[in-house]
Coordinates of C-alpha atoms in Angstrom, one line a residue:
X1 CA 9.2 -23.8 -12.5
X2 CA 8.1 -24.4 -8.9
X3 CA 5.7 -27.3 -8.4
X4 CA 3.5 -26.4 -5.4
X5 CA 3.3 -29.0 -2.6
X6 CA -0.1 -30.2 -1.3
X7 CA -2.3 -27.1 -1.0
X8 CA -3.2 -25.8 2.5
X9 CA -6.6 -24.7 1.2
X10 CA -8.9 -24.9 -1.7
X11 CA -10.4 -21.5 -2.5
X12 CA -13.3 -20.6 -4.6
X13 CA -12.8 -17.7 -7.1
X14 CA -15.1 -15.6 -4.9
X15 CA -13.1 -16.3 -1.7
X16 CA -9.8 -15.4 -3.5
X17 CA -11.4 -12.1 -4.7
X18 CA -12.5 -11.2 -1.2
X19 CA -9.1 -12.2 0.3
X20 CA -7.4 -9.9 -2.3
X21 CA -9.7 -7.0 -1.5
X22 CA -9.1 -7.2 2.2
X23 CA -5.4 -7.5 1.8
X24 CA -5.3 -4.4 -0.4
X25 CA -7.4 -2.4 2.1
X26 CA -10.8 -2.3 0.2
X27 CA -12.8 -4.7 2.5
X28 CA -13.4 -3.9 6.1
X29 CA -13.0 -0.8 8.1
X30 CA -9.8 1.1 7.2
X31 CA -7.2 1.8 9.9
X32 CA -7.7 5.6 10.0
X33 CA -5.4 6.1 13.0
X34 CA -2.5 4.6 11.0
X35 CA -3.5 6.8 8.1
X36 CA -1.5 7.1 4.9
X37 CA 1.6 5.7 6.5
X38 CA -0.4 2.6 7.5
X39 CA -1.5 2.2 3.9
X40 CA 2.1 2.4 2.7
X41 CA 3.3 -0.1 5.3
X42 CA 0.4 -2.5 4.5
X43 CA 0.9 -2.3 0.7
X44 CA 4.7 -2.3 1.0
X45 CA 5.0 0.3 -1.8
X46 CA 3.0 3.0 -3.6
X47 CA 3.8 3.5 -7.3
X48 CA 4.7 6.9 -8.6
X49 CA 3.7 8.3 -12.0
X50 CA 4.0 11.6 -13.8
X51 CA 0.3 11.7 -15.0
X52 CA -1.9 14.0 -13.0
X53 CA -5.6 14.2 -13.8
X54 CA -7.6 14.2 -10.6
X55 CA -4.3 13.9 -8.7
X56 CA -1.1 11.9 -9.0
X57 CA -1.3 8.2 -8.5
X58 CA 0.6 8.2 -5.2
X59 CA -2.2 10.5 -3.8
X60 CA -5.0 8.4 -5.4
X61 CA -3.9 5.2 -3.8
X62 CA -4.4 6.2 -0.1
X63 CA -7.5 8.2 -1.1
X64 CA -9.0 5.1 -2.6
X65 CA -8.7 3.3 0.7
X66 CA -9.2 6.0 3.3
X67 CA -11.5 8.5 1.6
X68 CA -11.0 12.2 1.4
X69 CA -7.7 12.4 3.2
X70 CA -6.0 15.8 2.6
X71 CA -3.6 15.9 -0.2
X72 CA -1.0 17.8 1.9
X73 CA -1.5 15.2 4.5
X74 CA -0.6 12.5 2.0
X75 CA 2.6 14.3 0.9
X76 CA 3.6 14.9 4.6
X77 CA 3.0 11.3 5.5
X78 CA 5.4 10.1 2.8
X79 CA 8.2 12.7 3.0
X80 CA 8.5 14.0 6.6
X81 CA 10.1 12.2 9.5
X82 CA 12.2 9.8 7.5
X83 CA 9.3 7.4 7.1
X84 CA 9.8 6.6 3.4
X85 CA 12.2 6.7 0.5
X86 CA 11.8 6.4 -3.3
X87 CA 13.4 3.5 -5.1
X88 CA 12.8 0.9 -7.9
X89 CA 10.4 -1.8 -6.9
X90 CA 7.4 -2.6 -9.1
X91 CA 8.4 0.7 -10.8
X92 CA 9.5 3.9 -9.2
X93 CA 7.7 3.7 -5.9
X94 CA 7.5 5.2 -2.4
X95 CA 8.6 2.5 0.0
X96 CA 8.5 2.3 3.8
X97 CA 11.9 3.1 5.2
X98 CA 11.9 -0.2 7.1
X99 CA 12.3 -1.9 3.8
X100 CA 15.6 -0.2 3.0
X101 CA 17.7 -3.3 4.1
X102 CA 15.6 -5.6 1.9
X103 CA 16.6 -3.8 -1.3
X104 CA 20.3 -4.5 -0.7
X105 CA 20.1 -7.3 -3.3
X106 CA 19.0 -4.8 -5.9
X107 CA 21.6 -2.2 -5.0
X108 CA 24.3 -4.9 -5.2
X109 CA 23.0 -6.0 -8.6
X110 CA 23.2 -2.4 -9.9
X111 CA 26.8 -2.1 -8.6
X112 CA 27.9 -5.4 -10.0
X113 CA 26.0 -5.3 -13.3
X114 CA 25.2 -1.7 -14.1
X115 CA 22.8 -1.1 -17.0
X116 CA 23.2 2.4 -18.3
X117 CA 22.4 4.2 -21.5
X118 CA 24.5 7.2 -20.4
X119 CA 28.3 7.5 -20.1
X120 CA 29.5 9.0 -16.9
X121 CA 32.2 11.7 -17.2
X122 CA 35.3 11.4 -15.0
X123 CA 34.8 13.1 -11.7
X124 CA 31.1 13.7 -12.1
X125 CA 30.1 11.1 -9.5
X126 CA 32.4 12.4 -6.8
X127 CA 31.3 16.0 -7.5
X128 CA 27.6 15.4 -6.9
X129 CA 28.4 13.4 -3.7
X130 CA 30.5 16.3 -2.5
X131 CA 27.7 18.8 -3.4
X132 CA 25.1 16.9 -1.4
X133 CA 27.4 16.5 1.5
X134 CA 28.2 20.3 1.6
X135 CA 24.8 21.7 0.6
X136 CA 22.2 19.2 1.8
X137 CA 19.2 17.8 -0.2
X138 CA 19.2 19.1 -3.8
X139 CA 17.3 18.5 -7.1
X140 CA 19.2 17.6 -10.3
X141 CA 18.7 21.1 -11.4
X142 CA 20.3 22.4 -8.3
X143 CA 23.2 20.0 -8.8
X144 CA 24.0 21.6 -12.1
X145 CA 21.1 20.9 -14.4
X146 CA 19.0 17.8 -15.2
X147 CA 19.8 17.7 -18.9
X148 CA 21.9 19.0 -21.7
X149 CA 20.4 21.0 -24.5
X150 CA 19.4 18.0 -26.6
X151 CA 16.4 15.7 -26.3
X152 CA 14.7 14.9 -23.0
X153 CA 16.8 11.8 -22.5
X154 CA 20.0 13.7 -23.0
X155 CA 20.9 13.9 -19.3
X156 CA 23.5 16.2 -17.9
X157 CA 26.6 14.8 -16.2
X158 CA 25.1 15.7 -12.8
X159 CA 21.8 13.9 -13.5
X160 CA 23.7 10.8 -14.8
X161 CA 25.9 10.8 -11.7
X162 CA 23.2 11.3 -9.1
X163 CA 20.9 8.7 -10.7
X164 CA 23.8 6.2 -10.6
X165 CA 24.4 7.1 -6.9
X166 CA 20.7 6.5 -6.3
X167 CA 20.8 3.0 -7.8
X168 CA 23.9 2.2 -5.8
X169 CA 22.3 3.3 -2.5
X170 CA 24.8 6.1 -1.7
X171 CA 22.0 8.6 -2.5
X172 CA 18.3 8.5 -1.6
X173 CA 15.3 10.3 -3.0
X174 CA 13.7 11.8 0.0
X175 CA 10.8 13.7 -1.6
X176 CA 9.4 15.1 -4.8
X177 CA 9.4 18.9 -5.1
X178 CA 7.3 20.2 -8.0
X179 CA 7.6 16.6 -9.2
X180 CA 11.4 16.8 -9.2
X181 CA 13.4 14.2 -7.3
X182 CA 15.1 15.6 -4.2
X183 CA 18.3 13.7 -3.5
X184 CA 20.2 13.4 -0.2
X185 CA 23.0 11.2 1.1
X186 CA 21.7 7.9 2.4
X187 CA 23.8 8.4 5.6
X188 CA 21.6 11.4 6.4
X189 CA 18.3 10.2 5.1
X190 CA 18.1 6.6 6.4
X191 CA 18.0 5.9 10.1
X192 CA 21.3 4.5 11.3
X193 CA 19.8 1.1 12.4
X194 CA 18.5 0.5 8.9
X195 CA 21.5 1.9 6.9
X196 CA 23.2 -1.4 6.0
X197 CA 23.4 -4.0 3.3
X198 CA 24.0 -6.8 5.7
X199 CA 21.3 -9.1 4.4
X200 CA 22.2 -11.6 1.7
X201 CA 20.3 -11.8 -1.5
X202 CA 18.3 -14.8 -0.4
X203 CA 17.1 -13.1 2.8
X204 CA 16.2 -9.9 0.9
X205 CA 14.1 -11.8 -1.7
X206 CA 12.5 -14.1 1.0
X207 CA 11.3 -11.0 2.8
X208 CA 10.0 -9.3 -0.4
X209 CA 8.2 -12.5 -1.5
X210 CA 6.5 -12.7 1.9
X211 CA 5.6 -9.0 1.9
X212 CA 4.1 -9.2 -1.6
X213 CA 2.1 -12.3 -0.6
X214 CA 0.7 -10.5 2.4
X215 CA -0.2 -7.4 0.4
X216 CA -1.9 -9.4 -2.3
X217 CA -3.5 -11.9 0.1
X218 CA -3.3 -14.7 -2.5
X219 CA -1.5 -14.8 -5.8
X220 CA 0.2 -16.9 -8.5
X221 CA 3.9 -17.1 -9.0
X222 CA 3.6 -14.3 -11.6
X223 CA 1.4 -12.2 -9.3
X224 CA 3.8 -12.3 -6.4
X225 CA 7.0 -12.0 -8.3
X226 CA 5.7 -9.0 -10.3
X227 CA 4.9 -7.1 -7.1
X228 CA 8.5 -6.1 -6.5
X229 CA 9.7 -7.2 -9.9
X230 CA 11.4 -10.3 -8.5
X231 CA 12.7 -12.7 -11.1
X232 CA 10.8 -16.0 -11.4
X233 CA 13.8 -18.1 -10.4
X234 CA 14.3 -15.9 -7.4
X235 CA 10.7 -16.5 -6.4
X236 CA 11.1 -20.2 -6.8
X237 CA 14.1 -20.2 -4.5
X238 CA 12.5 -18.2 -1.8
X239 CA 8.8 -19.1 -1.7
X240 CA 9.1 -22.2 0.5
X241 CA 11.1 -20.3 3.2
X242 CA 8.8 -17.2 2.9
X243 CA 6.0 -18.6 5.0
X244 CA 3.4 -18.3 2.3
X245 CA 1.3 -21.5 1.9
X246 CA 0.3 -23.2 -1.3
X247 CA -3.4 -23.0 -2.2
X248 CA -5.6 -23.8 -5.2
X249 CA -8.1 -21.3 -6.5
X250 CA -11.0 -22.5 -8.7
X251 CA -10.6 -21.3 -12.2
X252 CA -7.1 -20.0 -11.9
X253 CA -5.5 -22.9 -13.6
X254 CA -2.1 -22.2 -12.0
X255 CA -0.6 -22.9 -8.6
X256 CA -1.1 -20.1 -6.0
X257 CA 0.2 -19.1 -2.6
X258 CA -1.5 -17.2 0.2
X259 CA -0.7 -15.4 3.3
X260 CA -1.6 -17.8 6.2
X261 CA -3.1 -14.9 8.1
X262 CA -5.4 -14.2 5.2
X263 CA -6.8 -17.8 5.4
X264 CA -7.3 -17.7 9.2
X265 CA -10.4 -15.4 9.1
X266 CA -13.2 -15.0 6.6
X267 CA -13.0 -11.6 4.8
X268 CA -16.0 -9.5 5.8
X269 CA -16.9 -6.0 6.3
X270 CA -17.8 -2.9 4.4
X271 CA -16.8 -2.5 0.8
X272 CA -15.2 0.7 -0.5
X273 CA -16.7 2.5 -3.4
X274 CA -14.1 4.5 -5.3
X275 CA -12.3 5.4 -8.5
X276 CA -9.0 3.5 -8.8
X277 CA -5.7 4.7 -10.3
X278 CA -4.6 2.5 -13.1
X279 CA -1.4 2.2 -11.1
X280 CA -3.1 0.9 -8.0
X281 CA -1.6 -2.4 -6.9
X282 CA -5.1 -3.9 -6.8
X283 CA -5.3 -3.7 -10.6
X284 CA -1.9 -2.9 -12.0
X285 CA -1.2 -6.4 -13.3
X286 CA -3.7 -7.0 -16.2
X287 CA -3.8 -10.8 -16.2
X288 CA -4.5 -10.8 -12.4
X289 CA -7.2 -8.2 -12.8
X290 CA -8.9 -10.3 -15.5
X291 CA -8.6 -13.4 -13.4
X292 CA -10.0 -12.0 -10.2
X293 CA -12.5 -9.5 -11.5
X294 CA -13.3 -10.6 -15.1
X295 CA -12.3 -7.1 -16.1
X296 CA -9.9 -6.1 -18.9
X297 CA -8.3 -2.8 -18.4
X298 CA -5.5 -1.0 -20.3
X299 CA -4.0 2.4 -19.6
X300 CA -4.5 4.3 -22.9
X301 CA -2.5 7.5 -22.0
X302 CA 0.2 6.4 -24.4
X303 CA -2.2 5.1 -27.1
X304 CA -2.9 7.5 -30.0
X305 CA -6.1 9.5 -29.3
X306 CA -7.9 8.1 -32.3
X307 CA -7.3 4.5 -31.1
X308 CA -8.4 4.9 -27.5
X309 CA -11.4 2.9 -26.4
X310 CA -12.1 4.2 -22.9
X311 CA -10.1 7.4 -22.7
X312 CA -6.7 8.9 -21.7
X313 CA -6.7 8.0 -18.0
X314 CA -9.7 5.8 -17.6
X315 CA -10.1 4.9 -13.9
X316 CA -11.9 1.7 -13.0
X317 CA -14.8 2.1 -10.5
X318 CA -14.8 -0.4 -7.5
X319 CA -18.1 -1.0 -5.8
X320 CA -19.3 -3.9 -3.8
X321 CA -16.1 -5.7 -4.3
X322 CA -16.5 -5.6 -8.1
X323 CA -15.2 -3.5 -10.9
X324 CA -18.4 -2.0 -12.3
X325 CA -17.3 0.6 -14.8
X326 CA -14.8 3.2 -15.9
X327 CA -14.5 6.9 -15.8
X328 CA -12.1 9.0 -17.9
X329 CA -11.9 12.2 -15.8
X330 CA -10.6 15.7 -16.3
X331 CA -10.9 19.0 -14.4
X332 CA -12.1 22.3 -15.7
X333 CA -11.9 24.9 -12.9
X334 CA -14.2 23.7 -10.2
X335 CA -15.9 21.2 -12.4
X336 CA -15.0 17.5 -12.5
X337 CA -15.6 16.4 -16.1
X338 CA -16.4 12.8 -16.9
X339 CA -15.2 12.8 -20.5
X340 CA -16.3 9.2 -21.0
X341 CA -18.1 6.8 -18.7
X342 CA -18.5 3.1 -19.2
X343 CA -21.1 1.3 -17.0
X344 CA -21.6 -2.4 -16.4
X345 CA -25.4 -2.0 -16.7
X346 CA -28.0 0.0 -14.8
X347 CA -27.1 -1.3 -11.4
X348 CA -23.7 0.4 -11.7
X349 CA -25.2 3.9 -12.0
X350 CA -25.5 4.7 -8.2
X351 CA -22.0 3.5 -7.4
X352 CA -20.4 5.4 -10.3
X353 CA -22.3 8.6 -9.3
X354 CA -21.2 8.2 -5.7
X355 CA -17.6 7.7 -6.7
X356 CA -17.7 10.8 -9.0
X357 CA -19.2 13.0 -6.3
X358 CA -16.7 11.9 -3.7
X359 CA -13.8 12.4 -6.0
X360 CA -15.0 15.8 -7.0
X361 CA -15.3 17.0 -3.4
X362 CA -11.8 15.6 -2.6
X363 CA -10.1 17.6 -5.3
X364 CA -12.1 20.8 -4.6
X365 CA -14.7 20.6 -7.3
X366 CA -18.3 21.6 -6.6
X367 CA -19.8 20.2 -9.9
X368 CA -19.7 17.1 -12.0
X369 CA -20.4 17.2 -15.8
X370 CA -20.8 14.1 -17.8
X371 CA -19.8 14.4 -21.5
X372 CA -20.3 10.9 -22.9
X373 CA -21.7 7.6 -21.6
X374 CA -20.8 4.6 -23.7
X375 CA -24.3 3.2 -23.3
X376 CA -26.4 6.3 -24.2
X377 CA -29.5 4.9 -22.4
X378 CA -27.7 5.2 -19.1
X379 CA -26.7 8.8 -19.5
X380 CA -29.9 10.3 -18.1
X381 CA -30.0 8.0 -15.1
X382 CA -26.4 8.8 -14.3
X383 CA -26.9 12.6 -14.5
X384 CA -30.0 12.2 -12.4
X385 CA -28.1 10.3 -9.8
X386 CA -25.3 12.9 -9.7
X387 CA -28.0 15.6 -9.1

């Protein structure tokens, strides 16, 4: 494990929290001219997920930072003009196209040590490559069917082949169409200047460690390595050359590193009030969220209903740079339903009401209905604030 050299700064827990908020785009005026693409470049990735309650996570993430940006605008920003591609980073993510060369290390790893639960039939790989070359961008269904007649994981030969080509970098996901991946040849989808695997593994990892540190502002070894799912030993080998500087943070109990630019100016400006996707990079790592915000959060979508504490897709509420509650939302026609609300005391009521009203307007709802508040004494004040 890396032993950090003499720290460049000693930060209080509050300073670290504010640095993280600014780095993630929640403190200070958002760059509206750069828009969704600016958010993507700043974060370095936006996680995708199948769950859609208010909207899908990749829509919620720019919304949380920019406000009520049009949902079509979000999709167009990602998928038009060869600005982004989908690949495996923290999870399945939208990535800025400029980062294509820096994932060469991962493409090589897949080619050298493939990990597959599916056998590839002879000729299937070449067949899908030929289809894409002849017919242009296609979904797995258009390539011959995404699965066989068995269970959901029983992929068809075409799906196995095109996913393997995706891992290898010969094929790129260029958009989602009705949530289906759309595949195209990398030679068509990636700008020529970026279409190479010239960077060695060390340079790729160095860049991704640096980018993760910039996006987080300040983080521990685990925080930064987890951002792009870099192995701990890869982080250790790259961090000194990455340009990140060692710091100590009061109460963290572990060595940390920071973006030097984040230390150069005091974080200040307006705080964003918003609902957060559980897959937002501000909060996706539970130990970091607990350390920075003193807030324990768990996605309960995959927990049996009777065992859920806060709800299927409980969204933390950010206000004043703190996590002040949770809302488990749903939509019924033009009504946003708060199935369950958890509030961190009476002072959280105005912020949660504001976040609910703004979210409702963004998704085209003209009413908000509260079904249950964990603290019943705060139900009436919340309903009054919404009115």
